[in-house]
mmCIF file with all atom_site columns, C-alpha atoms in Angstrom:
data_model
loop_
_atom_site.group_PDB
_atom_site.id
_atom_site.type_symbol
_atom_site.label_atom_id
_atom_site.label_alt_id
_atom_site.label_comp_id
_atom_site.label_asym_id
_atom_site.label_entity_id
_atom_site.label_seq_id
_atom_site.pdbx_PDB_ins_code
_atom_site.Cartn_x
_atom_site.Cartn_y
_atom_site.Cartn_z
_atom_site.occupancy
_atom_site.B_iso_or_equiv
_atom_site.pdbx_formal_charge
_atom_site.auth_seq_id
_atom_site.auth_comp_id
_atom_site.auth_asym_id
_atom_site.auth_atom_id
_atom_site.pdbx_PDB_model_num
ATOM 1   C CA . MET A 1 1   ? 127.764 79.808 160.403 1.00 93.00 ? 1324 MET A CA 1
ATOM 2   C CA . ARG A 1 2   ? 126.718 76.352 159.005 1.00 96.00 ? 1325 ARG A CA 1
ATOM 3   C CA . TYR A 1 3   ? 123.288 75.260 158.186 1.00 98.00 ? 1326 TYR A CA 1
ATOM 4   C CA . ARG A 1 4   ? 122.601 71.051 158.030 1.00 97.00 ? 1327 ARG A CA 1
ATOM 5   C CA . GLU A 1 5   ? 119.783 68.889 157.794 1.00 97.00 ? 1328 GLU A CA 1
ATOM 6   C CA . VAL A 1 6   ? 119.359 66.949 161.299 1.00 98.00 ? 1329 VAL A CA 1
ATOM 7   C CA . THR A 1 7   ? 120.910 63.607 161.918 1.00 97.00 ? 1330 THR A CA 1
ATOM 8   C CA . THR A 1 8   ? 119.417 61.141 164.551 1.00 97.00 ? 1331 THR A CA 1
ATOM 9   C CA . ALA A 1 9   ? 122.602 61.617 166.734 1.00 97.00 ? 1332 ALA A CA 1
ATOM 10  C CA . ASP A 1 10  ? 121.549 65.459 167.174 1.00 97.00 ? 1333 ASP A CA 1
ATOM 11  C CA . HIS A 1 11  ? 118.238 63.970 168.735 1.00 98.00 ? 1334 HIS A CA 1
ATOM 12  C CA . GLU A 1 12  ? 119.777 64.149 172.322 1.00 97.00 ? 1335 GLU A CA 1
ATOM 13  C CA . GLN A 1 13  ? 121.612 67.394 172.198 1.00 97.00 ? 1336 GLN A CA 1
ATOM 14  C CA . ILE A 1 14  ? 118.641 69.199 170.704 1.00 97.00 ? 1337 ILE A CA 1
ATOM 15  C CA . ALA A 1 15  ? 115.858 67.862 173.669 1.00 98.00 ? 1338 ALA A CA 1
ATOM 16  C CA . GLN A 1 16  ? 119.407 69.086 176.251 1.00 97.00 ? 1339 GLN A CA 1
ATOM 17  C CA . LYS A 1 17  ? 118.919 72.692 174.330 1.00 96.00 ? 1340 LYS A CA 1
ATOM 18  C CA . TYR A 1 18  ? 115.052 72.363 173.644 1.00 96.00 ? 1341 TYR A CA 1
ATOM 19  C CA . ILE A 1 19  ? 114.527 71.817 177.771 1.00 96.00 ? 1342 ILE A CA 1
ATOM 20  C CA . GLU A 1 20  ? 117.484 74.697 178.439 1.00 95.00 ? 1343 GLU A CA 1
ATOM 21  C CA . THR A 1 21  ? 115.349 77.442 176.049 1.00 94.00 ? 1344 THR A CA 1
ATOM 22  C CA . PHE A 1 22  ? 111.967 76.677 176.976 1.00 93.00 ? 1345 PHE A CA 1
ATOM 23  C CA . ALA A 1 23  ? 113.022 76.652 180.548 1.00 92.00 ? 1346 ALA A CA 1
ATOM 24  C CA . LYS A 1 24  ? 113.262 80.467 180.537 1.00 89.00 ? 1347 LYS A CA 1
ATOM 25  C CA . ALA A 1 25  ? 111.142 83.705 180.338 1.00 84.00 ? 1348 ALA A CA 1
ATOM 26  C CA . PRO A 1 26  ? 109.070 83.514 179.140 1.00 84.00 ? 1349 PRO A CA 1
ATOM 27  C CA . TRP A 1 27  ? 107.912 80.121 178.751 1.00 87.00 ? 1350 TRP A CA 1
ATOM 28  C CA . ASN A 1 28  ? 108.682 79.031 182.205 1.00 90.00 ? 1351 ASN A CA 1
ATOM 29  C CA . GLU A 1 29  ? 107.943 75.080 180.941 1.00 92.00 ? 1352 GLU A CA 1
ATOM 30  C CA . THR A 1 30  ? 109.827 72.523 182.826 1.00 95.00 ? 1353 THR A CA 1
ATOM 31  C CA . HIS A 1 31  ? 110.468 69.211 181.042 1.00 95.00 ? 1354 HIS A CA 1
ATOM 32  C CA . GLU A 1 32  ? 111.378 65.967 182.005 1.00 96.00 ? 1355 GLU A CA 1
ATOM 33  C CA . PHE A 1 33  ? 115.255 64.573 178.940 1.00 97.00 ? 1356 PHE A CA 1
ATOM 34  C CA . GLU A 1 34  ? 112.824 61.687 177.949 1.00 97.00 ? 1357 GLU A CA 1
ATOM 35  C CA . THR A 1 35  ? 109.637 63.311 177.392 1.00 97.00 ? 1358 THR A CA 1
ATOM 36  C CA . ILE A 1 36  ? 111.102 66.138 174.589 1.00 98.00 ? 1359 ILE A CA 1
ATOM 37  C CA . LEU A 1 37  ? 113.863 63.216 173.406 1.00 98.00 ? 1360 LEU A CA 1
ATOM 38  C CA . MET A 1 38  ? 110.634 60.783 172.283 1.00 98.00 ? 1361 MET A CA 1
ATOM 39  C CA . TYR A 1 39  ? 108.599 64.029 170.860 1.00 97.00 ? 1362 TYR A CA 1
ATOM 40  C CA . ILE A 1 40  ? 112.154 64.734 168.871 1.00 98.00 ? 1363 ILE A CA 1
ATOM 41  C CA . LYS A 1 41  ? 111.949 61.128 167.710 1.00 98.00 ? 1364 LYS A CA 1
ATOM 42  C CA . ARG A 1 42  ? 108.182 60.588 166.772 1.00 98.00 ? 1365 ARG A CA 1
ATOM 43  C CA . LEU A 1 43  ? 108.624 63.983 164.809 1.00 98.00 ? 1366 LEU A CA 1
ATOM 44  C CA . ALA A 1 44  ? 111.899 62.884 163.037 1.00 98.00 ? 1367 ALA A CA 1
ATOM 45  C CA . ALA A 1 45  ? 110.448 59.493 162.484 1.00 98.00 ? 1368 ALA A CA 1
ATOM 46  C CA . MET A 1 46  ? 107.897 61.357 160.403 1.00 97.00 ? 1369 MET A CA 1
ATOM 47  C CA . ASN A 1 47  ? 108.113 60.739 156.667 1.00 97.00 ? 1370 ASN A CA 1
ATOM 48  C CA . THR A 1 48  ? 107.720 64.413 156.033 1.00 97.00 ? 1371 THR A CA 1
ATOM 49  C CA . PHE A 1 49  ? 110.421 65.483 158.921 1.00 98.00 ? 1372 PHE A CA 1
ATOM 50  C CA . MET A 1 50  ? 112.516 68.039 157.903 1.00 98.00 ? 1373 MET A CA 1
ATOM 51  C CA . GLY A 1 51  ? 114.522 69.635 160.875 1.00 98.00 ? 1374 GLY A CA 1
ATOM 52  C CA . LEU A 1 52  ? 117.714 71.857 159.958 1.00 98.00 ? 1375 LEU A CA 1
ATOM 53  C CA . ILE A 1 53  ? 120.379 72.889 162.949 1.00 98.00 ? 1376 ILE A CA 1
ATOM 54  C CA . VAL A 1 54  ? 122.654 76.136 162.872 1.00 97.00 ? 1377 VAL A CA 1
ATOM 55  C CA . GLU A 1 55  ? 125.486 75.585 164.257 1.00 96.00 ? 1378 GLU A CA 1
ATOM 56  C CA . THR A 1 56  ? 129.265 77.702 164.228 1.00 94.00 ? 1379 THR A CA 1
ATOM 57  C CA . SER A 1 57  ? 131.580 76.954 161.195 1.00 93.00 ? 1380 SER A CA 1
ATOM 58  C CA . ASP A 1 58  ? 134.632 76.311 163.040 1.00 93.00 ? 1381 ASP A CA 1
ATOM 59  C CA . THR A 1 59  ? 133.694 74.609 166.228 1.00 93.00 ? 1382 THR A CA 1
ATOM 60  C CA . HIS A 1 60  ? 130.419 73.230 164.643 1.00 93.00 ? 1383 HIS A CA 1
ATOM 61  C CA . THR A 1 61  ? 128.999 74.321 168.129 1.00 93.00 ? 1384 THR A CA 1
ATOM 62  C CA . PHE A 1 62  ? 124.553 74.133 168.542 1.00 96.00 ? 1385 PHE A CA 1
ATOM 63  C CA . LEU A 1 63  ? 123.491 77.031 167.624 1.00 96.00 ? 1386 LEU A CA 1
ATOM 64  C CA . GLY A 1 64  ? 119.416 76.130 167.180 1.00 97.00 ? 1387 GLY A CA 1
ATOM 65  C CA . ALA A 1 65  ? 117.144 73.994 165.428 1.00 98.00 ? 1388 ALA A CA 1
ATOM 66  C CA . ALA A 1 66  ? 114.025 73.638 162.799 1.00 98.00 ? 1389 ALA A CA 1
ATOM 67  C CA . LEU A 1 67  ? 112.055 71.071 163.390 1.00 98.00 ? 1390 LEU A CA 1
ATOM 68  C CA . GLY A 1 68  ? 109.012 70.535 161.326 1.00 98.00 ? 1391 GLY A CA 1
ATOM 69  C CA . TYR A 1 69  ? 107.452 68.759 158.704 1.00 98.00 ? 1392 TYR A CA 1
ATOM 70  C CA . ILE A 1 70  ? 106.143 68.915 155.282 1.00 97.00 ? 1393 ILE A CA 1
ATOM 71  C CA . LYS A 1 71  ? 102.116 68.301 154.255 1.00 96.00 ? 1394 LYS A CA 1
ATOM 72  C CA . PRO A 1 72  ? 100.244 68.635 151.367 1.00 93.00 ? 1395 PRO A CA 1
ATOM 73  C CA . TRP A 1 73  ? 98.001  71.560 151.111 1.00 85.00 ? 1396 TRP A CA 1
ATOM 74  C CA . TYR A 1 74  ? 95.821  72.327 148.579 1.00 86.00 ? 1397 TYR A CA 1
ATOM 75  C CA . GLN A 1 75  ? 98.511  74.696 146.980 1.00 81.00 ? 1398 GLN A CA 1
ATOM 76  C CA . GLY A 1 76  ? 100.767 71.914 146.336 1.00 89.00 ? 1399 GLY A CA 1
ATOM 77  C CA . GLU A 1 77  ? 102.299 71.712 149.991 1.00 95.00 ? 1400 GLU A CA 1
ATOM 78  C CA . GLU A 1 78  ? 103.044 73.648 153.038 1.00 95.00 ? 1401 GLU A CA 1
ATOM 79  C CA . TYR A 1 79  ? 105.784 73.486 156.090 1.00 97.00 ? 1402 TYR A CA 1
ATOM 80  C CA . VAL A 1 80  ? 105.052 73.421 159.440 1.00 96.00 ? 1403 VAL A CA 1
ATOM 81  C CA . LEU A 1 81  ? 107.178 74.469 161.965 1.00 97.00 ? 1404 LEU A CA 1
ATOM 82  C CA . ASP A 1 82  ? 106.970 72.659 164.853 1.00 97.00 ? 1405 ASP A CA 1
ATOM 83  C CA . THR A 1 83  ? 109.343 73.921 167.064 1.00 96.00 ? 1406 THR A CA 1
ATOM 84  C CA . PHE A 1 84  ? 112.256 76.828 166.321 1.00 96.00 ? 1407 PHE A CA 1
ATOM 85  C CA . PHE A 1 85  ? 114.862 77.790 168.911 1.00 96.00 ? 1408 PHE A CA 1
ATOM 86  C CA . ILE A 1 86  ? 118.461 79.028 169.648 1.00 95.00 ? 1409 ILE A CA 1
ATOM 87  C CA . ASP A 1 87  ? 120.229 78.366 172.536 1.00 93.00 ? 1410 ASP A CA 1
ATOM 88  C CA . PRO A 1 88  ? 119.826 80.744 175.101 1.00 90.00 ? 1411 PRO A CA 1
ATOM 89  C CA . SER A 1 89  ? 123.429 82.024 175.376 1.00 89.00 ? 1412 SER A CA 1
ATOM 90  C CA . HIS A 1 90  ? 123.547 82.483 171.407 1.00 92.00 ? 1413 HIS A CA 1
ATOM 91  C CA . GLN A 1 91  ? 119.899 84.492 171.414 1.00 89.00 ? 1414 GLN A CA 1
ATOM 92  C CA . SER A 1 92  ? 119.959 88.132 170.745 1.00 88.00 ? 1415 SER A CA 1
ATOM 93  C CA . GLN A 1 93  ? 123.257 88.170 167.834 1.00 92.00 ? 1416 GLN A CA 1
ATOM 94  C CA . HIS A 1 94  ? 120.960 87.899 164.776 1.00 94.00 ? 1417 HIS A CA 1
ATOM 95  C CA . ILE A 1 95  ? 121.182 83.820 164.451 1.00 96.00 ? 1418 ILE A CA 1
ATOM 96  C CA . GLY A 1 96  ? 117.925 83.191 164.379 1.00 94.00 ? 1419 GLY A CA 1
ATOM 97  C CA . THR A 1 97  ? 117.181 86.061 161.571 1.00 95.00 ? 1420 THR A CA 1
ATOM 98  C CA . ARG A 1 98  ? 119.959 84.430 159.321 1.00 97.00 ? 1421 ARG A CA 1
ATOM 99  C CA . PHE A 1 99  ? 118.808 80.858 160.019 1.00 97.00 ? 1422 PHE A CA 1
ATOM 100 C CA . MET A 1 100 ? 115.021 81.651 159.482 1.00 96.00 ? 1423 MET A CA 1
ATOM 101 C CA . GLU A 1 101 ? 116.551 83.048 156.350 1.00 97.00 ? 1424 GLU A CA 1
ATOM 102 C CA . HIS A 1 102 ? 118.342 80.064 155.440 1.00 98.00 ? 1425 HIS A CA 1
ATOM 103 C CA . LEU A 1 103 ? 115.159 77.663 156.333 1.00 97.00 ? 1426 LEU A CA 1
ATOM 104 C CA . LYS A 1 104 ? 112.964 80.076 153.686 1.00 97.00 ? 1427 LYS A CA 1
ATOM 105 C CA . THR A 1 105 ? 115.672 80.057 151.443 1.00 97.00 ? 1428 THR A CA 1
ATOM 106 C CA . VAL A 1 106 ? 115.487 76.095 151.476 1.00 97.00 ? 1429 VAL A CA 1
ATOM 107 C CA . LEU A 1 107 ? 111.974 75.414 151.264 1.00 97.00 ? 1430 LEU A CA 1
ATOM 108 C CA . ALA A 1 108 ? 111.438 77.758 148.442 1.00 96.00 ? 1431 ALA A CA 1
ATOM 109 C CA . SER A 1 109 ? 113.998 75.618 146.809 1.00 97.00 ? 1432 SER A CA 1
ATOM 110 C CA . ARG A 1 110 ? 112.064 72.690 147.350 1.00 95.00 ? 1433 ARG A CA 1
ATOM 111 C CA . GLU A 1 111 ? 109.165 74.572 145.818 1.00 94.00 ? 1434 GLU A CA 1
ATOM 112 C CA . ILE A 1 112 ? 107.380 74.732 149.204 1.00 94.00 ? 1435 ILE A CA 1
ATOM 113 C CA . PRO A 1 113 ? 105.455 77.937 149.666 1.00 93.00 ? 1436 PRO A CA 1
ATOM 114 C CA . ALA A 1 114 ? 104.151 78.718 153.349 1.00 93.00 ? 1437 ALA A CA 1
ATOM 115 C CA . ILE A 1 115 ? 105.330 78.213 155.951 1.00 95.00 ? 1438 ILE A CA 1
ATOM 116 C CA . MET A 1 116 ? 102.871 76.976 159.066 1.00 94.00 ? 1439 MET A CA 1
ATOM 117 C CA . LEU A 1 117 ? 103.076 77.917 162.717 1.00 92.00 ? 1440 LEU A CA 1
ATOM 118 C CA . ASP A 1 118 ? 101.600 78.626 165.731 1.00 90.00 ? 1441 ASP A CA 1
ATOM 119 C CA . THR A 1 119 ? 103.082 80.267 168.669 1.00 88.00 ? 1442 THR A CA 1
ATOM 120 C CA . ASP A 1 120 ? 102.149 82.331 171.632 1.00 84.00 ? 1443 ASP A CA 1
ATOM 121 C CA . ARG A 1 121 ? 100.808 86.127 171.747 1.00 86.00 ? 1444 ARG A CA 1
ATOM 122 C CA . ASP A 1 122 ? 102.472 89.214 173.030 1.00 86.00 ? 1445 ASP A CA 1
ATOM 123 C CA . THR A 1 123 ? 105.837 87.026 173.313 1.00 86.00 ? 1446 THR A CA 1
ATOM 124 C CA . PRO A 1 124 ? 109.415 87.208 171.554 1.00 86.00 ? 1447 PRO A CA 1
ATOM 125 C CA . ALA A 1 125 ? 108.648 84.948 169.273 1.00 89.00 ? 1448 ALA A CA 1
ATOM 126 C CA . GLU A 1 126 ? 105.009 86.522 168.687 1.00 87.00 ? 1449 GLU A CA 1
ATOM 127 C CA . LYS A 1 127 ? 106.659 89.466 167.665 1.00 90.00 ? 1450 LYS A CA 1
ATOM 128 C CA . PHE A 1 128 ? 110.114 87.640 165.894 1.00 89.00 ? 1451 PHE A CA 1
ATOM 129 C CA . TYR A 1 129 ? 107.922 85.709 163.496 1.00 89.00 ? 1452 TYR A CA 1
ATOM 130 C CA . GLN A 1 130 ? 105.883 89.507 162.861 1.00 91.00 ? 1453 GLN A CA 1
ATOM 131 C CA . LYS A 1 131 ? 108.722 90.594 161.562 1.00 92.00 ? 1454 LYS A CA 1
ATOM 132 C CA . HIS A 1 132 ? 110.246 87.557 159.273 1.00 91.00 ? 1455 HIS A CA 1
ATOM 133 C CA . GLY A 1 133 ? 106.757 88.517 157.688 1.00 91.00 ? 1456 GLY A CA 1
ATOM 134 C CA . PHE A 1 134 ? 104.188 85.598 160.186 1.00 89.00 ? 1457 PHE A CA 1
ATOM 135 C CA . SER A 1 135 ? 101.198 87.161 160.194 1.00 90.00 ? 1458 SER A CA 1
ATOM 136 C CA . ALA A 1 136 ? 98.377  85.898 161.966 1.00 88.00 ? 1459 ALA A CA 1
ATOM 137 C CA . SER A 1 137 ? 94.850  84.298 160.191 1.00 85.00 ? 1460 SER A CA 1
ATOM 138 C CA . GLU A 1 138 ? 92.106  86.764 160.452 1.00 85.00 ? 1461 GLU A CA 1
ATOM 139 C CA . ASP A 1 139 ? 89.785  83.634 159.177 1.00 84.00 ? 1462 ASP A CA 1
ATOM 140 C CA . THR A 1 140 ? 91.080  81.008 161.321 1.00 83.00 ? 1463 THR A CA 1
ATOM 141 C CA . VAL A 1 141 ? 91.064  79.927 165.260 1.00 81.00 ? 1464 VAL A CA 1
ATOM 142 C CA . LEU A 1 142 ? 93.877  77.793 166.705 1.00 80.00 ? 1465 LEU A CA 1
ATOM 143 C CA . MET A 1 143 ? 91.371  74.713 168.612 1.00 80.00 ? 1466 MET A CA 1
ATOM 144 C CA . PHE A 1 144 ? 92.239  71.954 170.642 1.00 83.00 ? 1467 PHE A CA 1
ATOM 145 C CA . GLY A 1 145 ? 89.633  68.867 171.496 1.00 90.00 ? 1468 GLY A CA 1
ATOM 146 C CA . ASN A 1 146 ? 89.772  66.040 173.825 1.00 89.00 ? 1469 ASN A CA 1
ATOM 147 C CA . THR A 1 147 ? 89.460  62.276 172.773 1.00 89.00 ? 1470 THR A CA 1
ATOM 148 C CA . LYS A 1 148 ? 87.880  61.259 175.836 1.00 89.00 ? 1471 LYS A CA 1
ATOM 149 C CA . ASN A 1 149 ? 84.772  63.667 175.939 1.00 71.00 ? 1472 ASN A CA 1
#
């Protein structure tokens, strides 16, 4: 496997694979290509964006992506992992495990001590993150609000 940083040339492929991945159970999401492409472009335009791709070493076949950003934190900085996925045709092959280990190594080398993310409860994703040392905070709750009260 080969790991590399996301470039603008990757945006369309990431958007397509994102749609394919999250259209499957348990998410069963439906997204328009242009909507997801715009999401990726906006995220990548942030001056603190950090995205990685995992691909095969030989043919450079796309296997997955990690998209997020670095933000200030009272202990220095933390990485907000906004999206992490492996192409459905390559899941259950330990690619996600090796990719997560690589992401943690990259962040540690940049002296970023923490990763923050949100995911749905009782999903394979929750179990995956728990397996890799993530835990739900007992002290915080993720909340949403509407700006059009």
